[in-house]
Backbone as a chain_set.jsonl record, in Angstrom:
{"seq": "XXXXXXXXXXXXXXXXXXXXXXXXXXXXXXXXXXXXXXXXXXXXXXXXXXXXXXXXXXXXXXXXXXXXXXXXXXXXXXXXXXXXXXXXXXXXXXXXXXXXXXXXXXXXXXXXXXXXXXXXXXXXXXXXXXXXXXXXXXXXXXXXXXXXXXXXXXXXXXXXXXXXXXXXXXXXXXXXXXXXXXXXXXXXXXXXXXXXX", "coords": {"N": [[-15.783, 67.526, 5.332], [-17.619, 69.746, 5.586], [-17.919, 71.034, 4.085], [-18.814, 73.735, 1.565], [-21.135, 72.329, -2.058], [-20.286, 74.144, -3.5], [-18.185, 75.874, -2.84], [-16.119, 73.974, -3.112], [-16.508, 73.667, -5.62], [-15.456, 76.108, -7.051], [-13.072, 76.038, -6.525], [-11.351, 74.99, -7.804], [-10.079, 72.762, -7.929], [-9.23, 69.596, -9.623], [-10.941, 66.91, -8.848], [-12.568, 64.94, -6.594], [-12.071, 63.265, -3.598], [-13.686, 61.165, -1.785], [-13.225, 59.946, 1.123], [-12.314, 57.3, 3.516], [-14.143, 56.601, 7.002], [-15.905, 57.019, 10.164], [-18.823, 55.416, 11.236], [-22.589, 55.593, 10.613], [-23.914, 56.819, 7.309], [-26.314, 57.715, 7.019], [-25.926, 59.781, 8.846], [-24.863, 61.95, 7.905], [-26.586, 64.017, 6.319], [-25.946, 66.854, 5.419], [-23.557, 66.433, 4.205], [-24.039, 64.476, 2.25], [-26.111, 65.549, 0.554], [-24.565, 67.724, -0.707], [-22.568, 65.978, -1.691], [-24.632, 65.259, -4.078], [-24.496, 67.728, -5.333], [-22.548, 67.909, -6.634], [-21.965, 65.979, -8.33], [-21.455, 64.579, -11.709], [-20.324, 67.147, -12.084], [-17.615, 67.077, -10.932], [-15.205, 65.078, -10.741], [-14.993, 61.958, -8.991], [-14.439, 59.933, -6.16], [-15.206, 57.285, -3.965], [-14.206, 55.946, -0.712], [-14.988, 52.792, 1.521], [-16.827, 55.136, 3.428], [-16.619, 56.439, 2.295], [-18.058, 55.645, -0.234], [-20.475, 54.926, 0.83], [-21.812, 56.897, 1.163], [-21.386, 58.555, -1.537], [-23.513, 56.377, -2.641], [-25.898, 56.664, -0.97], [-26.199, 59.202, -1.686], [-27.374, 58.833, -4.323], [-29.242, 57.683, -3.508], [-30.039, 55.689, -2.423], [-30.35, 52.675, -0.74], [-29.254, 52.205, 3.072], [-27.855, 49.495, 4.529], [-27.219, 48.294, 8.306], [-25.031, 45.756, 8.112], [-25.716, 42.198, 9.573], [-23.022, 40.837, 10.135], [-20.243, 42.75, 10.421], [-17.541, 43.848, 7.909], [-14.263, 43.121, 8.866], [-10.913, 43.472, 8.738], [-8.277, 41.945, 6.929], [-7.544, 40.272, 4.037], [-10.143, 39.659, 3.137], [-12.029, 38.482, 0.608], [-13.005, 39.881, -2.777], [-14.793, 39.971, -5.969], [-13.986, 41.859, -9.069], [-16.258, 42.436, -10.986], [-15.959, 43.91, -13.467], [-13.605, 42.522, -14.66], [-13.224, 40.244, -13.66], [-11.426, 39.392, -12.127], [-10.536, 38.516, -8.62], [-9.76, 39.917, -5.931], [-7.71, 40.685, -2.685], [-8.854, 42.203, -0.47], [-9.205, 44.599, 2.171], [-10.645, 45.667, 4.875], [-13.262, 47.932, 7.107], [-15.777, 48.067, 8.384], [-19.397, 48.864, 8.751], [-21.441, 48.524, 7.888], [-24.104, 48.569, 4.824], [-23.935, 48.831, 1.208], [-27.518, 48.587, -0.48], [-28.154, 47.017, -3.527], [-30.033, 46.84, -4.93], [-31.913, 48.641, -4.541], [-31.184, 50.975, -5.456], [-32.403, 51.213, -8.05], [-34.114, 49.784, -10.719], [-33.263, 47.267, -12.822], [-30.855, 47.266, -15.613], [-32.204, 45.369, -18.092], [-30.965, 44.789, -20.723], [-28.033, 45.62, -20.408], [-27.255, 44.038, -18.102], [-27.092, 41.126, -19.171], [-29.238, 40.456, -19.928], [-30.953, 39.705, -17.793], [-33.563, 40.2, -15.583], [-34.27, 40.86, -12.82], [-33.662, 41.616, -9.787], [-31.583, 40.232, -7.847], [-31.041, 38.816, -4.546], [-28.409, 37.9, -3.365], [-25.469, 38.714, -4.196], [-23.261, 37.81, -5.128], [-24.206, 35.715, -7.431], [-24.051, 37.678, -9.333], [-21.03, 37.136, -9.756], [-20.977, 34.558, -10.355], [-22.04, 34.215, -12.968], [-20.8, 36.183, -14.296], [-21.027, 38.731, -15.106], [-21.603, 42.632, -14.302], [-24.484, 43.894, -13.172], [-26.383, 46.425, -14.171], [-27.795, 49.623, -13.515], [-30.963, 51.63, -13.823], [-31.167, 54.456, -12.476], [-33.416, 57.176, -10.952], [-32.233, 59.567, -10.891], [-29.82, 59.929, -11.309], [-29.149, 58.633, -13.612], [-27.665, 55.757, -15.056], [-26.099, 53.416, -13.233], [-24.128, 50.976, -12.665], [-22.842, 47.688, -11.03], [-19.807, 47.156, -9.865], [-18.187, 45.749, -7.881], [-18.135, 42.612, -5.746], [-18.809, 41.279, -2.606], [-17.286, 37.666, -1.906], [-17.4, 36.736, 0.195], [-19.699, 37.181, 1.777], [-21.721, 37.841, -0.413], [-22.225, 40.495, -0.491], [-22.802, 43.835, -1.921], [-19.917, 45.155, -3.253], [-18.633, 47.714, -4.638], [-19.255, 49.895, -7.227], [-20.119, 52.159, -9.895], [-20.94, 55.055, -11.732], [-22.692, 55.441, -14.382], [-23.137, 57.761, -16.218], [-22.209, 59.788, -15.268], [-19.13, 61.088, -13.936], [-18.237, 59.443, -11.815], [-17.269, 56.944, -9.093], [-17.276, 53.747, -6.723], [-15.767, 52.37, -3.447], [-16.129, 49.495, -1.356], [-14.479, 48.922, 0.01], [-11.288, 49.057, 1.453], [-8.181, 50.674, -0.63], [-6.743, 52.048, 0.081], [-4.885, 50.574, 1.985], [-1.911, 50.178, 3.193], [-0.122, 48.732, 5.13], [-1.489, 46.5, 4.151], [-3.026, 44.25, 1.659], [-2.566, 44.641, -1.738], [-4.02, 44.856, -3.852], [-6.085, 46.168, -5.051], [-4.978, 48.33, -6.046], [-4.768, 49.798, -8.397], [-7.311, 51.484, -8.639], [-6.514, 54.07, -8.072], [-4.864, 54.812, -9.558], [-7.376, 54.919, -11.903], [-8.871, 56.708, -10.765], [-6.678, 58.935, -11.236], [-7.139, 59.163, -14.243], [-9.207, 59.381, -14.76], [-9.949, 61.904, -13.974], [-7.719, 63.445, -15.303], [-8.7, 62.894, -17.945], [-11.713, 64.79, -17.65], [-11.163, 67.039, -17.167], [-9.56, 67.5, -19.641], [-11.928, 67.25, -21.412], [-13.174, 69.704, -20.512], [-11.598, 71.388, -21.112], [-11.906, 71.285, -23.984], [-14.262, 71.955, -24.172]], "CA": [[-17.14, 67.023, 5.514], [-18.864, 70.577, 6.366], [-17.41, 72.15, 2.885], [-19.785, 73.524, 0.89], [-20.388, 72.154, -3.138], [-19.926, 75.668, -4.33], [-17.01, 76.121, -2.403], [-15.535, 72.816, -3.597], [-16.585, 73.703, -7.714], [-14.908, 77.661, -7.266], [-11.576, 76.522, -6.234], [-10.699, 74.689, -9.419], [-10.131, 70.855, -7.78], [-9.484, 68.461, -10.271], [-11.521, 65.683, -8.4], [-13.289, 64.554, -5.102], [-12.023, 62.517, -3.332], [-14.478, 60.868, -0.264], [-12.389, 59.012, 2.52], [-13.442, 56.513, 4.912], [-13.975, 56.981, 8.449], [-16.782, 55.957, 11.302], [-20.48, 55.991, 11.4], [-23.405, 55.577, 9.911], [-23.965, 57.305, 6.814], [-27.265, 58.312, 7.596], [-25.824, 60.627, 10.186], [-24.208, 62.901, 7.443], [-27.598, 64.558, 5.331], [-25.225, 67.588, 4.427], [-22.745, 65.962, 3.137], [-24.923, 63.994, 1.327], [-26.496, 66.905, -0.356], [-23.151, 68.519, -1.299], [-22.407, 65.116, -2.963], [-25.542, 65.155, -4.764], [-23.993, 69.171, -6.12], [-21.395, 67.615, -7.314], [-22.426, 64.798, -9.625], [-21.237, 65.178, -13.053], [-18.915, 68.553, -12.088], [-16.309, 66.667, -10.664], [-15.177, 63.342, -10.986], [-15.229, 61.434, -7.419], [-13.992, 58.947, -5.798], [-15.451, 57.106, -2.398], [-13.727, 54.753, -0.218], [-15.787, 52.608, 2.64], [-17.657, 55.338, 4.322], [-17.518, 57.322, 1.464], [-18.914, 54.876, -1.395], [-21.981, 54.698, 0.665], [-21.96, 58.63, 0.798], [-22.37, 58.311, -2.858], [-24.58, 55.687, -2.732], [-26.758, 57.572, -0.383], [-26.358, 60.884, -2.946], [-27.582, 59.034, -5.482], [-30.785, 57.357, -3.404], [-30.176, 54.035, -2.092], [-30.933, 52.211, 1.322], [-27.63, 51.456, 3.377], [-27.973, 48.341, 5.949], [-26.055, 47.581, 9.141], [-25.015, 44.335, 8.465], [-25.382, 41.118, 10.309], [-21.634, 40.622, 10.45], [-19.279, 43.628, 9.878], [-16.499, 43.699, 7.705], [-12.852, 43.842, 9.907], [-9.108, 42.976, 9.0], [-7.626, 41.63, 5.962], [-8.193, 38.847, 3.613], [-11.657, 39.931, 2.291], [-12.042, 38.286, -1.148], [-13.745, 40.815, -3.48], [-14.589, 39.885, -7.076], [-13.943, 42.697, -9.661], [-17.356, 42.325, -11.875], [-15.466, 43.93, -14.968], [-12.624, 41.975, -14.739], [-13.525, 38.817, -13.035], [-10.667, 39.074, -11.07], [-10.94, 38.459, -7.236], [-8.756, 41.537, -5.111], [-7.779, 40.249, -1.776], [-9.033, 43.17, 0.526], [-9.076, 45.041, 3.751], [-12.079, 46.24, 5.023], [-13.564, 47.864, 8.569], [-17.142, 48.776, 8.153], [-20.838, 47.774, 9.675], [-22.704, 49.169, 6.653], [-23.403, 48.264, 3.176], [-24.941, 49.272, 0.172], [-28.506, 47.548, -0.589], [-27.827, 47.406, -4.306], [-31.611, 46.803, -5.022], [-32.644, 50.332, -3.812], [-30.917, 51.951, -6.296], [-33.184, 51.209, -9.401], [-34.513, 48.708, -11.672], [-31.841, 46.928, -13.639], [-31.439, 47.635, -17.042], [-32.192, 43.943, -18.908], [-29.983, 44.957, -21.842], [-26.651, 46.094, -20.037], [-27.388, 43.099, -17.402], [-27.164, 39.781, -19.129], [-30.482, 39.911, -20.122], [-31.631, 39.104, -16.331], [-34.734, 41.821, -15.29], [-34.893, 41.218, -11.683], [-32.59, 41.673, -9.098], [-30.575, 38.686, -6.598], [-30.201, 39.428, -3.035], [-26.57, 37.511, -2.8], [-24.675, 39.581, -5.478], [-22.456, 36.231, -5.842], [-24.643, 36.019, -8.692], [-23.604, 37.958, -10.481], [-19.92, 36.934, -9.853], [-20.967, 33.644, -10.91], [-22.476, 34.473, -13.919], [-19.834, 37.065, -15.017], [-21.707, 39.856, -15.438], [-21.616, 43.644, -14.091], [-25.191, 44.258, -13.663], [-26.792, 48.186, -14.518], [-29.536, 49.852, -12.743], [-31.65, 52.452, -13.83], [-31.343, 55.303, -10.838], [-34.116, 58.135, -11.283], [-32.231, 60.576, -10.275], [-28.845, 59.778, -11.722], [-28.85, 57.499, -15.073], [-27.057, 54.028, -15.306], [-25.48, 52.763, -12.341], [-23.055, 49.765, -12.524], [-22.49, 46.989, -9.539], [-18.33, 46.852, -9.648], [-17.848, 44.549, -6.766], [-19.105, 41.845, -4.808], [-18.315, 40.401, -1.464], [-17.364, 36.754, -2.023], [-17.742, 35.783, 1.701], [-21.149, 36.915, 2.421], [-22.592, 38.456, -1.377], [-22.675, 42.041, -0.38], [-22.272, 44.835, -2.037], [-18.276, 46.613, -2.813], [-18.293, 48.926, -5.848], [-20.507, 50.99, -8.209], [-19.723, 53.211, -10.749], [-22.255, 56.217, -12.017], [-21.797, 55.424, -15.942], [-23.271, 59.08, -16.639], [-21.067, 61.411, -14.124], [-17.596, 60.414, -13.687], [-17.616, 59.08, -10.378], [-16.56, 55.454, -8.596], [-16.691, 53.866, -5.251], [-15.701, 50.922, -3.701], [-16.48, 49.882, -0.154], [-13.031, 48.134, 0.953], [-9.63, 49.947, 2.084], [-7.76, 50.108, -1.517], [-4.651, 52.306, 0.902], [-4.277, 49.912, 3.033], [-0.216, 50.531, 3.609], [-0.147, 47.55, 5.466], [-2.373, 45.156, 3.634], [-2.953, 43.791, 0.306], [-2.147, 46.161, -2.715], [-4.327, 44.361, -5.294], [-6.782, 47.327, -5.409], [-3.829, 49.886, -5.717], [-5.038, 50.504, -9.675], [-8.425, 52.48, -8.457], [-6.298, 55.203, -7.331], [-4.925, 54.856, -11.339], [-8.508, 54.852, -12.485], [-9.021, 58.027, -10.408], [-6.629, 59.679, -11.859], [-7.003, 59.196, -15.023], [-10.91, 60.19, -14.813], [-9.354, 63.744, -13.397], [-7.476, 63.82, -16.828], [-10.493, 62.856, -18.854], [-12.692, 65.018, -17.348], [-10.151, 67.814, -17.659], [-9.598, 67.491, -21.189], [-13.083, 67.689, -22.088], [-13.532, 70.944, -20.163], [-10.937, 72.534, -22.087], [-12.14, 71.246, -25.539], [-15.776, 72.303, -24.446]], "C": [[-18.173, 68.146, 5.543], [-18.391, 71.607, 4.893], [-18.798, 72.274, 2.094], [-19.96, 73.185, -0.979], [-20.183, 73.09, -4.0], [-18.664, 76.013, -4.286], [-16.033, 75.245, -3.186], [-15.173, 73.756, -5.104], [-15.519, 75.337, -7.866], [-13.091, 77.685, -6.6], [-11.056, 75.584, -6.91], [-10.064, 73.318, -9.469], [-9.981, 70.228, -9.235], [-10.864, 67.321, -10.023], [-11.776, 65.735, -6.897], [-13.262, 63.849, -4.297], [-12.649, 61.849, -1.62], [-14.099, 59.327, 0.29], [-13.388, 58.579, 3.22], [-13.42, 56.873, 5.722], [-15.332, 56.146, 8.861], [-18.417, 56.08, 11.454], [-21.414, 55.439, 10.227], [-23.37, 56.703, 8.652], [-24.9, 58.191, 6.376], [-27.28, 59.817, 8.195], [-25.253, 62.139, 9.624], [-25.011, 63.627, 6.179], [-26.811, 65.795, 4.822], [-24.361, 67.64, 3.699], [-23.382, 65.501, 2.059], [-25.338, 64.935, 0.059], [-25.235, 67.566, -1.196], [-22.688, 67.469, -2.546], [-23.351, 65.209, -4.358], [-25.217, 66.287, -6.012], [-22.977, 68.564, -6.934], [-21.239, 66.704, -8.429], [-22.609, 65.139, -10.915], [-20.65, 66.877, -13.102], [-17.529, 68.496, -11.925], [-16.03, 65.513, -10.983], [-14.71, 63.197, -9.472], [-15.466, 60.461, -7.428], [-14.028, 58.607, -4.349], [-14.898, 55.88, -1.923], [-14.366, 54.638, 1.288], [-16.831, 53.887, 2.538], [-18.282, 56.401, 2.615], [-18.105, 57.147, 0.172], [-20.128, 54.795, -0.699], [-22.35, 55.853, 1.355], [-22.613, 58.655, -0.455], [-23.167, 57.598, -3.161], [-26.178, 56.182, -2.288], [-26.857, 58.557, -0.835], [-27.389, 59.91, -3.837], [-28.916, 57.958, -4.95], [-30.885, 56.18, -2.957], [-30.093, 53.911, -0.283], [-29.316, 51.668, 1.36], [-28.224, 50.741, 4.495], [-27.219, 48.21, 6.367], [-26.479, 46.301, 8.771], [-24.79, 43.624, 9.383], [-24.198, 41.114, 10.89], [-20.948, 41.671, 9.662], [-18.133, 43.308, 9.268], [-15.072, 44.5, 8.298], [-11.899, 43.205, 8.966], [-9.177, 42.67, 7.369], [-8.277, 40.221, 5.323], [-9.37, 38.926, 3.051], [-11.297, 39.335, 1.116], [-13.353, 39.201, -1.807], [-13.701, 40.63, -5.1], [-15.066, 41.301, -7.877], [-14.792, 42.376, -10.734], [-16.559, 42.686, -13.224], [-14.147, 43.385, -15.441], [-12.135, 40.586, -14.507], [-12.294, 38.224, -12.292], [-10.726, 39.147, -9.557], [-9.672, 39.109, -6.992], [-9.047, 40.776, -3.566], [-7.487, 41.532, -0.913], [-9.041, 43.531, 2.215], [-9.892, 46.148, 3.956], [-12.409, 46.409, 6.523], [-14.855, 48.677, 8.606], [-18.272, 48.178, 8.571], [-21.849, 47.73, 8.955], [-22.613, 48.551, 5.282], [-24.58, 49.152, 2.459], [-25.997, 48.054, 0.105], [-28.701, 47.789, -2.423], [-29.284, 47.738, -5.377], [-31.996, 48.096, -5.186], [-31.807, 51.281, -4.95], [-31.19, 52.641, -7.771], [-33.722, 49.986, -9.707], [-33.46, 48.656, -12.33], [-32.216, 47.207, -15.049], [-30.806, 46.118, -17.832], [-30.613, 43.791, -20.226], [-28.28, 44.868, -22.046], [-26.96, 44.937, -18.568], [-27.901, 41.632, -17.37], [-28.549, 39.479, -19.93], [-31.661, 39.557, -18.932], [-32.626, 40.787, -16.147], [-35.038, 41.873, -13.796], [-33.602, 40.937, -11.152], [-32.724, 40.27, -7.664], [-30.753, 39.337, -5.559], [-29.464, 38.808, -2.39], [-26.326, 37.667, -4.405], [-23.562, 38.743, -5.555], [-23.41, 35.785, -6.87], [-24.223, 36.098, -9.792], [-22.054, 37.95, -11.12], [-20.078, 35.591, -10.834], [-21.628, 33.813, -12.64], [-21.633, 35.231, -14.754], [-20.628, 38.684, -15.165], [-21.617, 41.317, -14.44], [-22.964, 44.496, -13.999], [-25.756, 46.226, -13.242], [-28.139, 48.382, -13.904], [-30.042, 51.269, -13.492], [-32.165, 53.739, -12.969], [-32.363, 56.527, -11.605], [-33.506, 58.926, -11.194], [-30.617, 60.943, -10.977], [-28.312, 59.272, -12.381], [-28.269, 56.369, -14.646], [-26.339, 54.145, -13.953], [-25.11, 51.56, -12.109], [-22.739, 49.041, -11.118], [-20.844, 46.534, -10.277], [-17.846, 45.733, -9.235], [-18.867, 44.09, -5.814], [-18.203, 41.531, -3.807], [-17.96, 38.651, -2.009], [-17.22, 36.069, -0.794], [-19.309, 35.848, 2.19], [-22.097, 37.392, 1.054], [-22.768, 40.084, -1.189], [-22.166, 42.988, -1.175], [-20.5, 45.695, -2.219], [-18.01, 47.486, -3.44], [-19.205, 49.047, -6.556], [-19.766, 51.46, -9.01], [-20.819, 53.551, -11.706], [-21.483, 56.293, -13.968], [-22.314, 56.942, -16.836], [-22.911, 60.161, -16.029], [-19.707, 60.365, -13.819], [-17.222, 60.181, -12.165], [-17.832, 56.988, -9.677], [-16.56, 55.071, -7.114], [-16.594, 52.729, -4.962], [-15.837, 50.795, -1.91], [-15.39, 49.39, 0.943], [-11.464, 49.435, 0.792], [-8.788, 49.479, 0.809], [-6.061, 51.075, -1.421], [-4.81, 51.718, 1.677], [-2.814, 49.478, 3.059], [0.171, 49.115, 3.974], [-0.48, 46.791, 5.085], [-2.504, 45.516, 2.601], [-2.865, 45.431, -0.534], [-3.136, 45.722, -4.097], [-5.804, 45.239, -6.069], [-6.137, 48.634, -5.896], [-4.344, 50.565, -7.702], [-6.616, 51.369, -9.378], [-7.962, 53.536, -8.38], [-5.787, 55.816, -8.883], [-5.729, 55.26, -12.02], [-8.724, 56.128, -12.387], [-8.452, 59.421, -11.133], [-6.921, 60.24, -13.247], [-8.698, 59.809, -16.071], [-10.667, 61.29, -14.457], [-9.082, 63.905, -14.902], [-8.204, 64.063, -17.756], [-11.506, 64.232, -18.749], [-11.844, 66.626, -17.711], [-10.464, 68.309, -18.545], [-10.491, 67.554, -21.936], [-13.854, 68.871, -21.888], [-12.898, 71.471, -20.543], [-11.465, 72.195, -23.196], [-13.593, 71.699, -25.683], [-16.345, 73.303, -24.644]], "O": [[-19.372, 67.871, 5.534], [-18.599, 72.82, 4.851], [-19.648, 71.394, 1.951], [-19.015, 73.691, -1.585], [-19.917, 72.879, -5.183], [-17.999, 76.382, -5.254], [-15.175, 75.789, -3.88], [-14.138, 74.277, -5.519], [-14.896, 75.504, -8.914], [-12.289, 78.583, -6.343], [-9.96, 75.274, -6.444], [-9.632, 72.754, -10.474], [-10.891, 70.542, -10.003], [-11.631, 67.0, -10.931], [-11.21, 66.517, -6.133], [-14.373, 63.483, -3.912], [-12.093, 62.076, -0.546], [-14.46, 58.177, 0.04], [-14.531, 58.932, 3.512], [-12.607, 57.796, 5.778], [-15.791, 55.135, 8.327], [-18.952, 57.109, 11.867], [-21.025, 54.961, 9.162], [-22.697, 57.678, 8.989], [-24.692, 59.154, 5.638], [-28.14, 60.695, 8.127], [-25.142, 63.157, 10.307], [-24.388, 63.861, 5.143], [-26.956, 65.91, 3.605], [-24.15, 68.435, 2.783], [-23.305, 66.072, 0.971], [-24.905, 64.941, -1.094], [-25.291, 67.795, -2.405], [-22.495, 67.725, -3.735], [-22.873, 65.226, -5.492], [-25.463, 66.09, -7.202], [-22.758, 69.02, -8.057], [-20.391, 66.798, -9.316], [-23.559, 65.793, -11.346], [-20.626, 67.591, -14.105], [-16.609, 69.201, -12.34], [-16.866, 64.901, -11.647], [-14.166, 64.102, -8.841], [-16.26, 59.85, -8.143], [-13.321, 59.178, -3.519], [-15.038, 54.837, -2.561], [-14.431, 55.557, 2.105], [-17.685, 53.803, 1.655], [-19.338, 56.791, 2.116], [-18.572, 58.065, -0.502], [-21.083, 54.58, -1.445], [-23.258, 55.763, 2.181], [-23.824, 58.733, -0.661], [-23.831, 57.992, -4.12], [-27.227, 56.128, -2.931], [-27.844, 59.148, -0.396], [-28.451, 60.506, -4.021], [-29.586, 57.426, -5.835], [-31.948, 55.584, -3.13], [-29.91, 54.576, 0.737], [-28.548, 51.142, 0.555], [-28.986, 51.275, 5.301], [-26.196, 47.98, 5.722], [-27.578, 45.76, 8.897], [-23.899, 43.927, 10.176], [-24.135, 41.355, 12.096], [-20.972, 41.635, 8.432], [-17.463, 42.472, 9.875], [-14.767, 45.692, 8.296], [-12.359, 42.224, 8.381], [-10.071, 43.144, 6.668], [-9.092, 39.424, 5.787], [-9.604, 37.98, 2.298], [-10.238, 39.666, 0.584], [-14.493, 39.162, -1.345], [-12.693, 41.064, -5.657], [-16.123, 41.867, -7.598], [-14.139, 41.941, -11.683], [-16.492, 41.802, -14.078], [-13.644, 43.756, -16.502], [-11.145, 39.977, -14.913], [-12.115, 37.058, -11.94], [-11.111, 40.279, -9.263], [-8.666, 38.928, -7.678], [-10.154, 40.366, -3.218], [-6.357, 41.935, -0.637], [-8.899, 42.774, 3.175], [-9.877, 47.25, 3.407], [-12.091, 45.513, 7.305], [-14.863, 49.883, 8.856], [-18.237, 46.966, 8.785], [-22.911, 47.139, 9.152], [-21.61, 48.146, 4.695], [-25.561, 49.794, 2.835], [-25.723, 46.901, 0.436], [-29.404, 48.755, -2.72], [-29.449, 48.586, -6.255], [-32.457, 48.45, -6.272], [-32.13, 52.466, -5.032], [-30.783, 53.627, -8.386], [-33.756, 49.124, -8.829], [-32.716, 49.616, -12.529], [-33.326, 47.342, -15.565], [-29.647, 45.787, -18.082], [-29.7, 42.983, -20.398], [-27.545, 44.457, -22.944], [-26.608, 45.685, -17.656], [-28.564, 41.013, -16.538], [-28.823, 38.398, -20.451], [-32.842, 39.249, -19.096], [-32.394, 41.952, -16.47], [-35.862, 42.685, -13.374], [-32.687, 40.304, -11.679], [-33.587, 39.739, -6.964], [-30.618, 40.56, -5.616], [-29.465, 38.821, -1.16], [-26.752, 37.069, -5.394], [-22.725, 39.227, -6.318], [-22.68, 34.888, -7.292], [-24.023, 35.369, -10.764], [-21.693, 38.377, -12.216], [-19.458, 35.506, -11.895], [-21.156, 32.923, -13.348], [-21.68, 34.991, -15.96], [-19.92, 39.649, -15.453], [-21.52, 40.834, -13.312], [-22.955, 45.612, -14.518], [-25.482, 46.936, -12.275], [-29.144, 47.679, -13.804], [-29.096, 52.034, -13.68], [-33.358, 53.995, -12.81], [-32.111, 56.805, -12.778], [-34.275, 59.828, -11.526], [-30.278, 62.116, -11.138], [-27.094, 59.148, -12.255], [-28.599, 56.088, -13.494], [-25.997, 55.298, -13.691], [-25.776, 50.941, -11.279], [-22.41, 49.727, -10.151], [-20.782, 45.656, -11.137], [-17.241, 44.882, -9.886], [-19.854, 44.611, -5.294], [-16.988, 41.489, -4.001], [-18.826, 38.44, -2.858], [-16.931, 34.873, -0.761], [-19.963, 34.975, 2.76], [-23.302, 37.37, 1.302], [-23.546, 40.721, -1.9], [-20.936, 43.041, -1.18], [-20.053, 46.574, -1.482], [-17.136, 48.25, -3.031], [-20.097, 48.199, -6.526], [-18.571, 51.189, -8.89], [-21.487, 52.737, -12.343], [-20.501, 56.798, -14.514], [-21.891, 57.162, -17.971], [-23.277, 61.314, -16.26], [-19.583, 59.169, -13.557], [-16.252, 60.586, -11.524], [-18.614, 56.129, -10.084], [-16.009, 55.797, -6.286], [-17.055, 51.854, -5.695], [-15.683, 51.793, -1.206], [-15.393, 49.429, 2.173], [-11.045, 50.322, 0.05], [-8.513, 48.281, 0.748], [-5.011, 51.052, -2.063], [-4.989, 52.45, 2.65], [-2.61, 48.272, 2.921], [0.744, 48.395, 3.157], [0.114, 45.799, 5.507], [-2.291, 46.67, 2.229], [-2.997, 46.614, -0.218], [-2.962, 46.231, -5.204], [-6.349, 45.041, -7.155], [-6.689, 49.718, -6.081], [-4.17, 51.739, -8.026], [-6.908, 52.001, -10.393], [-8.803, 54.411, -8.586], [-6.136, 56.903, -9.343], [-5.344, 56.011, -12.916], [-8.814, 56.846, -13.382], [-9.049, 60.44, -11.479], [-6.965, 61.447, -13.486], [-9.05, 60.265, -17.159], [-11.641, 61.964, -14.79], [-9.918, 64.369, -15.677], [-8.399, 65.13, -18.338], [-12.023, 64.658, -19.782], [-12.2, 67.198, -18.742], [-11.274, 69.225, -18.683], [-10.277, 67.855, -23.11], [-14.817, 69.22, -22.571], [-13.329, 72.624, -20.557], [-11.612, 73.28, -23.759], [-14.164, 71.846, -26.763], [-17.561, 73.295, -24.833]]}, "num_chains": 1, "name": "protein.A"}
């Protein structure tokens, strides 16, 4: 958490990977920043605390929610896949997916304004794209399908991914267990184009 992103980029990492844990996300402005170093050097990967790390790198409002997500059983629909992932989740925060741009009409259905219950866009099928100033296209992944909130992103101009539910949960469901697949395989990628570059 207190590494710095110089330190990180000079010891030859593959990838980034940002774990969950407790707190506001607010509470961690140097991490934050470090993420921000890192965007488009590494490829990175946030789970819970640390998808709305990157969310917060890349400029968006995080809300305590109403009702926190605890325990097992979460239904989570996979926007590019339209498959629902039965998750496990322990968090008080979300992403506000709004805050992270203007959508881009073209790569979102055609729709130009943004929902505030991202069941939406489950129902509709769609994956919609935002416009971030600061960080090009940004993709909504996942939705909540109990309350509409917020569960995944992905930065379609830096190789990084996050999702906001427990996808090691050892104990509980496994039907997220291909992100950790995805991950790697964006290490490889990303790799392979730094040797051919």
């Amino acid at each position: 958490y207190n590494t710095p992103a110089e330190e990180i980029l000079s010891a030859g990492h593959h990838g980034v990977m940002l774990s969950n844990g407790p707190g506001d996300p607010a509470d961690n402005p140097f991490c934050i920043q470090q993420i921000q170093k890192l965007f488009g050097k590494l490829p990175m990967f946030g789970i819970c605390l640390g998808h709305q790390m990157i969310c917060k790198a890349a400029g968006s409002d995080i809300e305590k929610l109403k009702f926190g997500h605890r325990g097992g059983n979460h239904p989570v629909m996979n926007l590019l896949t339209g498959r629902v992932e039965i998750t496990a989740q322990n968090h008080g925060f979300g992403l506000v997916f709004p805050s992270l741009g203007e959508l881009v009409p073209e790569l979102s259905g055609g729709f130009k304004g943004h929902e505030d219950d991202l069941r939406f866009w489950a129902r509709a099928g769609i994956a919609p794209v935002v416009d971030n100033p600061r960080f090009g296209r940004i993709r909504l992944t996942h939705v909540n399908l109990n309350d509409g909130t917020a569960e995944g992103i992905q930065l379609l101009d830096h190789p990084a991914f996050s999702v906001q539910y427990h996808p090691e949960a050892a104990a509980g469901p496994h039907d997220a267990a291909y992100l950790f697949d995805r991950f790697v395989d964006l290490m490889k990628t990303s790799k392979e184009e730094n040797r051919n570059a």
